[in-house]
PDB file of C-alpha atoms in Angstrom:
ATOM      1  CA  UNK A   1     -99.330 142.359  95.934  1.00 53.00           C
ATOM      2  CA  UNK A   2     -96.035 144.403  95.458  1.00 58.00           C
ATOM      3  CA  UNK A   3     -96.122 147.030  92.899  1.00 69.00           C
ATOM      4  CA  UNK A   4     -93.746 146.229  89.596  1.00 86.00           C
ATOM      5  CA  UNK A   5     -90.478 147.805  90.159  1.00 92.00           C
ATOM      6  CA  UNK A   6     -88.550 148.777  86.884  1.00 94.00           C
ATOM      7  CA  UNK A   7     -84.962 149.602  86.578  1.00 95.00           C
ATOM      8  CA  UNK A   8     -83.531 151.756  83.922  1.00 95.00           C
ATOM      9  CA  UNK A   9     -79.972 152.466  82.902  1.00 95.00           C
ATOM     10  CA  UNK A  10     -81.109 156.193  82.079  1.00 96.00           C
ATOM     11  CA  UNK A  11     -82.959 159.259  83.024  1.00 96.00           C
ATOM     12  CA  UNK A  12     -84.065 158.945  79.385  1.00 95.00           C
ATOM     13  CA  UNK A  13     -85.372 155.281  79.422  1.00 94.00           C
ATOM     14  CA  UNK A  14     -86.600 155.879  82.942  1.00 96.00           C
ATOM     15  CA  UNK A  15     -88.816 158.926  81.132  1.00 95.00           C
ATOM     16  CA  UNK A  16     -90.131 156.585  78.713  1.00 95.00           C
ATOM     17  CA  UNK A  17     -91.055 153.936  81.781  1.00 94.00           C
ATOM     18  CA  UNK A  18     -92.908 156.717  83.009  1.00 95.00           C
ATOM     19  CA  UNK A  19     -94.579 158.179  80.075  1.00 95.00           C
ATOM     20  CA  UNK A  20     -96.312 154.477  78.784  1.00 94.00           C
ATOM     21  CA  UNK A  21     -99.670 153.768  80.000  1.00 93.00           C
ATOM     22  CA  UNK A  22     -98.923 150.193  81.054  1.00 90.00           C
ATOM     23  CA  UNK A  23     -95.894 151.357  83.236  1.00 92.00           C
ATOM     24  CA  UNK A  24     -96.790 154.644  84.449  1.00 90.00           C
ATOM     25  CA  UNK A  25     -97.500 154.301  87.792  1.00 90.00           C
ATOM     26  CA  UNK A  26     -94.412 151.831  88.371  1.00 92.00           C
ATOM     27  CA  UNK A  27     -91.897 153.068  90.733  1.00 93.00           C
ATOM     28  CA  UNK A  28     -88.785 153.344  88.375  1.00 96.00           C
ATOM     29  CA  UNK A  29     -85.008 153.226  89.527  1.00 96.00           C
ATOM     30  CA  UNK A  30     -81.977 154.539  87.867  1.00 97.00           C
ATOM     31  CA  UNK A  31     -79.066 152.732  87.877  1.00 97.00           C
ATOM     32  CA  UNK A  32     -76.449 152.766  85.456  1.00 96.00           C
ATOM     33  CA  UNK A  33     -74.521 149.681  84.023  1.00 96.00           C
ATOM     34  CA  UNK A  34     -71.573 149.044  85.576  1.00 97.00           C
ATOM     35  CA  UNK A  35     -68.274 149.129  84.342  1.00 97.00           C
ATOM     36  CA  UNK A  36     -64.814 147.291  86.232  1.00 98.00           C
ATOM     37  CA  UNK A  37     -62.813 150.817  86.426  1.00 97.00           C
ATOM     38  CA  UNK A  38     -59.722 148.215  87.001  1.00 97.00           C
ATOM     39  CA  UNK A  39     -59.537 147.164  83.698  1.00 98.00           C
ATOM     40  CA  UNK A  40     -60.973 149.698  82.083  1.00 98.00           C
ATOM     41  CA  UNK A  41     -57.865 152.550  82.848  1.00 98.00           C
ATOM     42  CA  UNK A  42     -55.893 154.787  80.994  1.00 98.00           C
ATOM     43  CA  UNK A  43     -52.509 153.953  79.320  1.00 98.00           C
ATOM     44  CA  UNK A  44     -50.021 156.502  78.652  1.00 98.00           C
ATOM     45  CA  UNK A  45     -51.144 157.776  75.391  1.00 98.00           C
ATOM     46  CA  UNK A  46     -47.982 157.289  73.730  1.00 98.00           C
ATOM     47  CA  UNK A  47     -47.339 153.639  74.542  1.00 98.00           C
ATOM     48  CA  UNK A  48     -51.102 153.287  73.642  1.00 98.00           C
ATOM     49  CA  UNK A  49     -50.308 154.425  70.180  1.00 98.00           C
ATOM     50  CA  UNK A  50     -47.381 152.643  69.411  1.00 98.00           C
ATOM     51  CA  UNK A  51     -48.790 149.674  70.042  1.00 98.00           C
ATOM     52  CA  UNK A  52     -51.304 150.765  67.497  1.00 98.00           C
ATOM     53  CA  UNK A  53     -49.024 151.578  65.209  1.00 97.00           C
ATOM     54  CA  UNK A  54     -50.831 155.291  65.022  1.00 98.00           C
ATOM     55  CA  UNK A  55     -48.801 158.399  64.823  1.00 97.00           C
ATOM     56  CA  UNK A  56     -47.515 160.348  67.716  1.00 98.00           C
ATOM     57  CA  UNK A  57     -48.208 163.635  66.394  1.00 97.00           C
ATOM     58  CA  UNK A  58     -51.826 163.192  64.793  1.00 98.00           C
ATOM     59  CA  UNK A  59     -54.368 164.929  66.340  1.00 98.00           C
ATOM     60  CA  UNK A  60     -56.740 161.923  66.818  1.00 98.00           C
ATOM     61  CA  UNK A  61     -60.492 162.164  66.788  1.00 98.00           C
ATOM     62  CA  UNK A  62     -62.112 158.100  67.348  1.00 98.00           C
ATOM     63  CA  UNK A  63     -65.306 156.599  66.733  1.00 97.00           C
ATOM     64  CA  UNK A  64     -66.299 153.181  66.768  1.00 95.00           C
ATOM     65  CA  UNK A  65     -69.695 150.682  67.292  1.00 91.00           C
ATOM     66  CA  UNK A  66     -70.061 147.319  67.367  1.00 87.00           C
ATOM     67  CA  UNK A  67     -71.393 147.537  63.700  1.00 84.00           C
ATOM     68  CA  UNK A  68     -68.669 149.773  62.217  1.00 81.00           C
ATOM     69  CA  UNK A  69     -70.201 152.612  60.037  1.00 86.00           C
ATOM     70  CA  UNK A  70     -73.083 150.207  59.319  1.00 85.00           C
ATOM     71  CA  UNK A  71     -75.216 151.086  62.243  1.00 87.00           C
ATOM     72  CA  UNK A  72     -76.982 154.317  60.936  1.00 90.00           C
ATOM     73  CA  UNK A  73     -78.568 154.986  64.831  1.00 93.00           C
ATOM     74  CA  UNK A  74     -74.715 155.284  65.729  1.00 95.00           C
ATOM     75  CA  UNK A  75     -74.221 158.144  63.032  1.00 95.00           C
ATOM     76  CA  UNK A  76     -70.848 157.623  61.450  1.00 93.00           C
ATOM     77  CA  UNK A  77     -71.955 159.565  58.676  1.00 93.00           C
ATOM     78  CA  UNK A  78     -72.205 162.402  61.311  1.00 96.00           C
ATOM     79  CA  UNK A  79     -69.268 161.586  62.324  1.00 96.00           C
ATOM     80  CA  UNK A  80     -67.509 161.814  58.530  1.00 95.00           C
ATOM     81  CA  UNK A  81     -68.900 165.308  58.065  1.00 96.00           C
ATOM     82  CA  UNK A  82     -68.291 167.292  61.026  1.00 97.00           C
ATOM     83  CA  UNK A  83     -64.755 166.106  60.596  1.00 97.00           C
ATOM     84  CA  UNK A  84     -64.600 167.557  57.680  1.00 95.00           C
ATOM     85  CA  UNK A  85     -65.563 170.517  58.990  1.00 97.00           C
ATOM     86  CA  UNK A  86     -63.484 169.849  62.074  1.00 98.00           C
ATOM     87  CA  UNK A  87     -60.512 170.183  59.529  1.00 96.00           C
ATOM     88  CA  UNK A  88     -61.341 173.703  57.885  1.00 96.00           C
ATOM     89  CA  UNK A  89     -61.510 174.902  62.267  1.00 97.00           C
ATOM     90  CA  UNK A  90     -58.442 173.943  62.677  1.00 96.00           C
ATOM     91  CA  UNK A  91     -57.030 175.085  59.441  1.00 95.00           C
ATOM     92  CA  UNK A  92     -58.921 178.821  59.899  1.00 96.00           C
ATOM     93  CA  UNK A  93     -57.244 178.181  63.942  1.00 95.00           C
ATOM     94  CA  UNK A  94     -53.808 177.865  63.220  1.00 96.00           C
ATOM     95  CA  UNK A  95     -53.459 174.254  64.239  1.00 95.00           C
ATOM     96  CA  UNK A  96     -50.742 172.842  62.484  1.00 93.00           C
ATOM     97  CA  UNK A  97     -51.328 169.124  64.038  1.00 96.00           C
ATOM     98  CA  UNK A  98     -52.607 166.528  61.458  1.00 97.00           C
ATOM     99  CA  UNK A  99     -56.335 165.436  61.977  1.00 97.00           C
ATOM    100  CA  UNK A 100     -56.919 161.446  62.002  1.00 97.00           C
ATOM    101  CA  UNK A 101     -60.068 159.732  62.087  1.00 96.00           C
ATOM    102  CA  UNK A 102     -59.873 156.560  63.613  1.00 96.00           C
ATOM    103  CA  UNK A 103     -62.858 154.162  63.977  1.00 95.00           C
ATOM    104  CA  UNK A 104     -62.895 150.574  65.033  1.00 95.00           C
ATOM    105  CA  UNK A 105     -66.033 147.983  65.003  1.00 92.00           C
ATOM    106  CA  UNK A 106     -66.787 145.056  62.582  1.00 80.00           C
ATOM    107  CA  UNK A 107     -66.349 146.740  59.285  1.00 63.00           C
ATOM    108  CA  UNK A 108     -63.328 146.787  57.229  1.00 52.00           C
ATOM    109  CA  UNK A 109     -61.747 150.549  55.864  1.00 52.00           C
ATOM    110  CA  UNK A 110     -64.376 151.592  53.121  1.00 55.00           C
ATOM    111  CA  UNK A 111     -63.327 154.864  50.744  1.00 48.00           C
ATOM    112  CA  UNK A 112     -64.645 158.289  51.794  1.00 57.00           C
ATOM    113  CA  UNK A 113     -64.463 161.623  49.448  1.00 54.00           C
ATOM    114  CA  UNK A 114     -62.242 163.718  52.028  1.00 67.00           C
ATOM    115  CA  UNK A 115     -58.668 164.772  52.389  1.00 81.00           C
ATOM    116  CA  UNK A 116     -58.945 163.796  56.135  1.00 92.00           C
ATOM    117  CA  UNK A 117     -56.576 160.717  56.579  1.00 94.00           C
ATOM    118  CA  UNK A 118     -58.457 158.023  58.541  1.00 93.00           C
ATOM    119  CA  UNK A 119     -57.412 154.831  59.995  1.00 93.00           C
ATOM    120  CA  UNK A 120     -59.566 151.680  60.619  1.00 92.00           C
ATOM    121  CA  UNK A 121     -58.872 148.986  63.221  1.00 93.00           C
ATOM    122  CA  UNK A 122     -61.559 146.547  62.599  1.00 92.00           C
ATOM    123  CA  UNK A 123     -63.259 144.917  65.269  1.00 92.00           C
ATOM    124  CA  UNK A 124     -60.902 145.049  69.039  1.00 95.00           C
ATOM    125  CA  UNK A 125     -61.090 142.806  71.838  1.00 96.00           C
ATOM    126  CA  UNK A 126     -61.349 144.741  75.790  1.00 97.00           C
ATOM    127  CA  UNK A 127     -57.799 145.034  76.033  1.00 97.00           C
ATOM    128  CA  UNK A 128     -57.032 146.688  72.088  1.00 98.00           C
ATOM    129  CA  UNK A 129     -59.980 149.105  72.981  1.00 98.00           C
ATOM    130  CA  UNK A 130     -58.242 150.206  75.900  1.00 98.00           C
ATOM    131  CA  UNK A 131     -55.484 151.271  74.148  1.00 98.00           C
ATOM    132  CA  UNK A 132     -57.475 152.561  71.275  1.00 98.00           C
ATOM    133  CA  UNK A 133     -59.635 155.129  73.634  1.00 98.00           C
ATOM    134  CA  UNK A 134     -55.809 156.163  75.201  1.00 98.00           C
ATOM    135  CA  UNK A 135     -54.443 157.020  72.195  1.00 98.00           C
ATOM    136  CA  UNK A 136     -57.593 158.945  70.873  1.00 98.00           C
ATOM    137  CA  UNK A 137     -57.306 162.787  71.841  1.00 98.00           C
ATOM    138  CA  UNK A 138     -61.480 162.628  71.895  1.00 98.00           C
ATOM    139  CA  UNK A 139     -63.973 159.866  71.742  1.00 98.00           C
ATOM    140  CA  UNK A 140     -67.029 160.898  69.171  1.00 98.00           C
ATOM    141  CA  UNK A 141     -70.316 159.225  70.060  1.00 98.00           C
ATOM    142  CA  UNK A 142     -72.457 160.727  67.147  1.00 98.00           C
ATOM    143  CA  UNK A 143     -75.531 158.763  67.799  1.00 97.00           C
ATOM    144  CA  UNK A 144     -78.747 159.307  66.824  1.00 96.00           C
ATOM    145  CA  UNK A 145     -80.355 157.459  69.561  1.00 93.00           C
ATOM    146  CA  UNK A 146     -78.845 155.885  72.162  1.00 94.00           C
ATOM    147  CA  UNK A 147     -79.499 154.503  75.603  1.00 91.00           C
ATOM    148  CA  UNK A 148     -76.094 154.484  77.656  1.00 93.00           C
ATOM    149  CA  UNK A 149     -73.348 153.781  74.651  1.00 95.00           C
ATOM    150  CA  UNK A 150     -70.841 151.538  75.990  1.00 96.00           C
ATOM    151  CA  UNK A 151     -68.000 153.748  74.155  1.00 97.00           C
ATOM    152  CA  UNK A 152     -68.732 156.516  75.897  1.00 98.00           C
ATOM    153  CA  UNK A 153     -68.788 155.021  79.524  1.00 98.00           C
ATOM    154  CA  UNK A 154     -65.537 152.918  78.343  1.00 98.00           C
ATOM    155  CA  UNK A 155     -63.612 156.299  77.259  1.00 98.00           C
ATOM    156  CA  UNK A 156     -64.530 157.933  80.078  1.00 98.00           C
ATOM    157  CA  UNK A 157     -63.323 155.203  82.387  1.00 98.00           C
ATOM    158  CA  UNK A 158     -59.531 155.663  80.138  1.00 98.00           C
ATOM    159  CA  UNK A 159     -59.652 159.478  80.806  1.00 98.00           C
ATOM    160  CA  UNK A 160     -60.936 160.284  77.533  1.00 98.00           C
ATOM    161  CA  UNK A 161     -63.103 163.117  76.963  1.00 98.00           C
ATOM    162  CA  UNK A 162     -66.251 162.771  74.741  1.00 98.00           C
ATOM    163  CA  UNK A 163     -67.886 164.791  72.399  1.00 98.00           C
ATOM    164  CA  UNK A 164     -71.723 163.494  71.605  1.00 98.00           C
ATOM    165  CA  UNK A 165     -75.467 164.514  70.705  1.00 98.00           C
ATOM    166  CA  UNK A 166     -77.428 165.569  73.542  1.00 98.00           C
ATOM    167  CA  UNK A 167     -80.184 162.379  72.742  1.00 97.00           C
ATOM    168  CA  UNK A 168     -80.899 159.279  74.843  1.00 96.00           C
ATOM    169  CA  UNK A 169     -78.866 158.495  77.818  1.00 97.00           C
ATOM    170  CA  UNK A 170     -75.839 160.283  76.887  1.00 98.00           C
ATOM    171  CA  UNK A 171     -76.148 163.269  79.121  1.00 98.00           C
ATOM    172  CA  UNK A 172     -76.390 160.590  81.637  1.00 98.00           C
ATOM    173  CA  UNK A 173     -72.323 160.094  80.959  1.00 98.00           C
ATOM    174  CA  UNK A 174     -70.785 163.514  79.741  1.00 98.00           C
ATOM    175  CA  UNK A 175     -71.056 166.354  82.106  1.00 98.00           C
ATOM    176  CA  UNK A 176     -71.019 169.055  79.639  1.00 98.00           C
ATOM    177  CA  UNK A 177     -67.978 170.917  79.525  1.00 98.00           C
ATOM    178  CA  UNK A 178     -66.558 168.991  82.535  1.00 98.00           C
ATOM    179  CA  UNK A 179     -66.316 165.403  80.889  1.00 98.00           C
ATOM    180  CA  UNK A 180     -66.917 166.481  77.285  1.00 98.00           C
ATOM    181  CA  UNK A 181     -69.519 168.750  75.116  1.00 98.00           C
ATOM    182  CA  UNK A 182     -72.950 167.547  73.629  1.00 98.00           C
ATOM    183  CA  UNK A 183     -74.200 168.992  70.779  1.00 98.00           C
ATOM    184  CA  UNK A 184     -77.543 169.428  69.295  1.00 98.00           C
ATOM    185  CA  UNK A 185     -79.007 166.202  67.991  1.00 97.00           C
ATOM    186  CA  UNK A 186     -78.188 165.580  64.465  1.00 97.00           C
ATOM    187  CA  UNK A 187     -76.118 168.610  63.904  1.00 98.00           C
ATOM    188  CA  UNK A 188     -72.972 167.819  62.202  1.00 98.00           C
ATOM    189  CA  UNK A 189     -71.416 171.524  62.278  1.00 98.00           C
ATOM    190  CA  UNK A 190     -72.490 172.331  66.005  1.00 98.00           C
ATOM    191  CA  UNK A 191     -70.818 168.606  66.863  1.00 98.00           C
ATOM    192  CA  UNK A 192     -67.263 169.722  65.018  1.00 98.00           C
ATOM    193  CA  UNK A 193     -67.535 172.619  66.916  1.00 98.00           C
ATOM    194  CA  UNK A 194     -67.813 171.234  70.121  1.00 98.00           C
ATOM    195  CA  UNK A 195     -64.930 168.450  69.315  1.00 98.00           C
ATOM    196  CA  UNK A 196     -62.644 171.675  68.285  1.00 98.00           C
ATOM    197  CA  UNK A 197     -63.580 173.086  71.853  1.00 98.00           C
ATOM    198  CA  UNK A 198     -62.192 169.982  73.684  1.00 98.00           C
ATOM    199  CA  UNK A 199     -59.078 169.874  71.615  1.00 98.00           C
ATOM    200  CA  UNK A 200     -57.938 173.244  70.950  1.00 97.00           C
ATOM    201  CA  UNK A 201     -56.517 174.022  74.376  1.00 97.00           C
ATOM    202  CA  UNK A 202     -54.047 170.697  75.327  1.00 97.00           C
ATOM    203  CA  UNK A 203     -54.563 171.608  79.088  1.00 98.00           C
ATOM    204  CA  UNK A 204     -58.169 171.750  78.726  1.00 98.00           C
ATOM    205  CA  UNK A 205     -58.232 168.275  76.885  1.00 98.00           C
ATOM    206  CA  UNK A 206     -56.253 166.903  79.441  1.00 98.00           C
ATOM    207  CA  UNK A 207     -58.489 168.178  82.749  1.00 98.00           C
ATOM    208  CA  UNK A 208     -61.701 167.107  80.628  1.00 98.00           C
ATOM    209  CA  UNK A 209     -60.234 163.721  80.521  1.00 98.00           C
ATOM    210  CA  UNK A 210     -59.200 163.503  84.231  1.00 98.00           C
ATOM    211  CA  UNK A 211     -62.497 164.670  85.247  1.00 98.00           C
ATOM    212  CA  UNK A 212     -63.907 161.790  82.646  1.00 98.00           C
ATOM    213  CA  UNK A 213     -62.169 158.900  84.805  1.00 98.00           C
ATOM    214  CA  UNK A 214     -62.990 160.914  87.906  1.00 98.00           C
ATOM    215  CA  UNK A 215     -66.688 160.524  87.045  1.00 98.00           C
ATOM    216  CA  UNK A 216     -66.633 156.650  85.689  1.00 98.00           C
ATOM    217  CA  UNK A 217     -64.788 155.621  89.016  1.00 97.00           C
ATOM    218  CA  UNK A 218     -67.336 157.699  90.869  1.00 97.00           C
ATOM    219  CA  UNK A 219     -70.515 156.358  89.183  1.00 97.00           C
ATOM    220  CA  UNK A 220     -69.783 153.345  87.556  1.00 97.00           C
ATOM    221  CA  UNK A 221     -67.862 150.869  89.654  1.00 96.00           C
ATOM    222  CA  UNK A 222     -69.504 147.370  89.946  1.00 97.00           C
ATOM    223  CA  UNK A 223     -69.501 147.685  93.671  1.00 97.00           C
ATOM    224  CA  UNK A 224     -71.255 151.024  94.164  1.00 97.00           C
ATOM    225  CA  UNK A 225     -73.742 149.610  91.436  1.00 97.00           C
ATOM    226  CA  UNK A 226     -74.129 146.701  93.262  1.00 97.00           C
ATOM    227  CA  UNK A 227     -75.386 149.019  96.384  1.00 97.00           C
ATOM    228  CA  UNK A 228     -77.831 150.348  94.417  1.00 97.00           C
ATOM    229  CA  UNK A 229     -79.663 147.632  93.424  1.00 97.00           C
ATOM    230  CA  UNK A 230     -79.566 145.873  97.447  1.00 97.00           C
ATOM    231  CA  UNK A 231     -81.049 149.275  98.311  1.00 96.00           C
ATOM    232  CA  UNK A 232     -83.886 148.930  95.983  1.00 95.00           C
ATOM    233  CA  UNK A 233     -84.487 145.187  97.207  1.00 93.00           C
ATOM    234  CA  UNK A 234     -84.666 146.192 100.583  1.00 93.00           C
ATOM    235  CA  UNK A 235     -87.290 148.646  99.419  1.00 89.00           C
ATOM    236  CA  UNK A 236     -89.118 145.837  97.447  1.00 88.00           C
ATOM    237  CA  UNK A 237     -89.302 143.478 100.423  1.00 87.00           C
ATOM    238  CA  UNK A 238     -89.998 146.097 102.888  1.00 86.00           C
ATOM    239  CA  UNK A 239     -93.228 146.751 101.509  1.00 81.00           C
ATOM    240  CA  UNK A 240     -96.289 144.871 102.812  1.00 73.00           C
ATOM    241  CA  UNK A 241     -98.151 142.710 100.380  1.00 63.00           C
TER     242      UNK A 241
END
């Protein structure tokens, strides 16, 4: 009888495979989710955000979930407070530009106690979330727990960097401080820091984000996916009964 092979999206789920006592002694293959690096592509960032209708000039710092802000795992409140403290860095900095939060996902705009200005785009279909993740300066994926967040793979696949926790699958996506930064779980201060890092310098922003569509084309096209999983077939089938 062939042993029970288990594929994971993850290092992290893969760990989890490995540490249950039913699954232990599977053999356990990582392979990410695929993403078509076609469609998924940057757009110049300033046709992106006029056909948004955002501002040219704001400094732009996105988050967004299928669930809005509902989703507490997905940690928009995180997200709400180290911008907040995101705007007193680049106040103390120097940085004249003007910070925007924008978020997209099923909620409507809901009122939050802060003088940063934010904009909400409701819930976008493939082609307004490619121009959403253009436009953004840096994708925020505050999560709690996550496996392999579509919005960060998608981002990276437009060229934008990403600032997240360092939980689940994410280090699986951002190379720290090649793609992005990742920041302590749950720490909203450390995670403001790390999204002033990415934008402070515009040439810096700019190389993270190359290297981020560098990375998704490398990784995550369907084809090279598709590889991976004949190769662990072969495997399967190679093996006597």
């Amino acid at each position: 009888r062939h042993p029970r092979h288990v594929i994971c999206p993850s290092h992290w789920m893969a760990d989890q495979v490995r540490a249950s006592t039913l699954t232990k002694d599977w053999p356990v293959h990582v392979i990410p989710n695929p993403i078509d690096t076609t469609a998924w592509a940057p757009i110049p960032r300033d046709r992106a955000r006029k056909n948004l209708g955002l501002s040219q000039n704001d400094l732009i710092v996105m988050f967004g979930a299928g669930g809005g802000t509902r989703d507490h795992h997905k940690g928009a409140d995180l997200f709400f407070e180290a911008l907040v403290l995101l705007q007193t860095l680049l106040r103390e900095s120097g940085d004249k530009r003007k910070l925007r939060g924008v978020i997209f996902g099923d909620d409507g705009a809901e009122t939050r106690d802060s003088d940063v200005p934010m904009t909400f785009l409701g819930r976008l279909g493939d082609e307004d979330l490619v121009l959403a993740y253009s436009a953004a300066n840096v994708m925020v994926v505050p999560s709690r727990m996550d496996n392999l967040p579509s919005t960060a793979v998608e981002a990276h696949a437009c060229a934008t960097p990403v600032a997240a926790f360092r939980v689940g699958g994410l280090p699986d996506i951002v190379d720290d401080r090649v793609t992005g930064r990742l920041a302590e779980p749950g720490n909203a201060d450390e995670l403001a820091r790390v999204i002033a890092w990415i934008v402070e310098d515009p040439d810096r922003e700019k190389a993270l984000g190359r290297s981020a569509r560098e990375r998704a084309v490398s990784l995550w096209k369907p084809e090279l996916i598709a590889r991976q999983y004949l190769q662990v077939l072969l495997e399967v089938i190679s093996q006597p009964s």
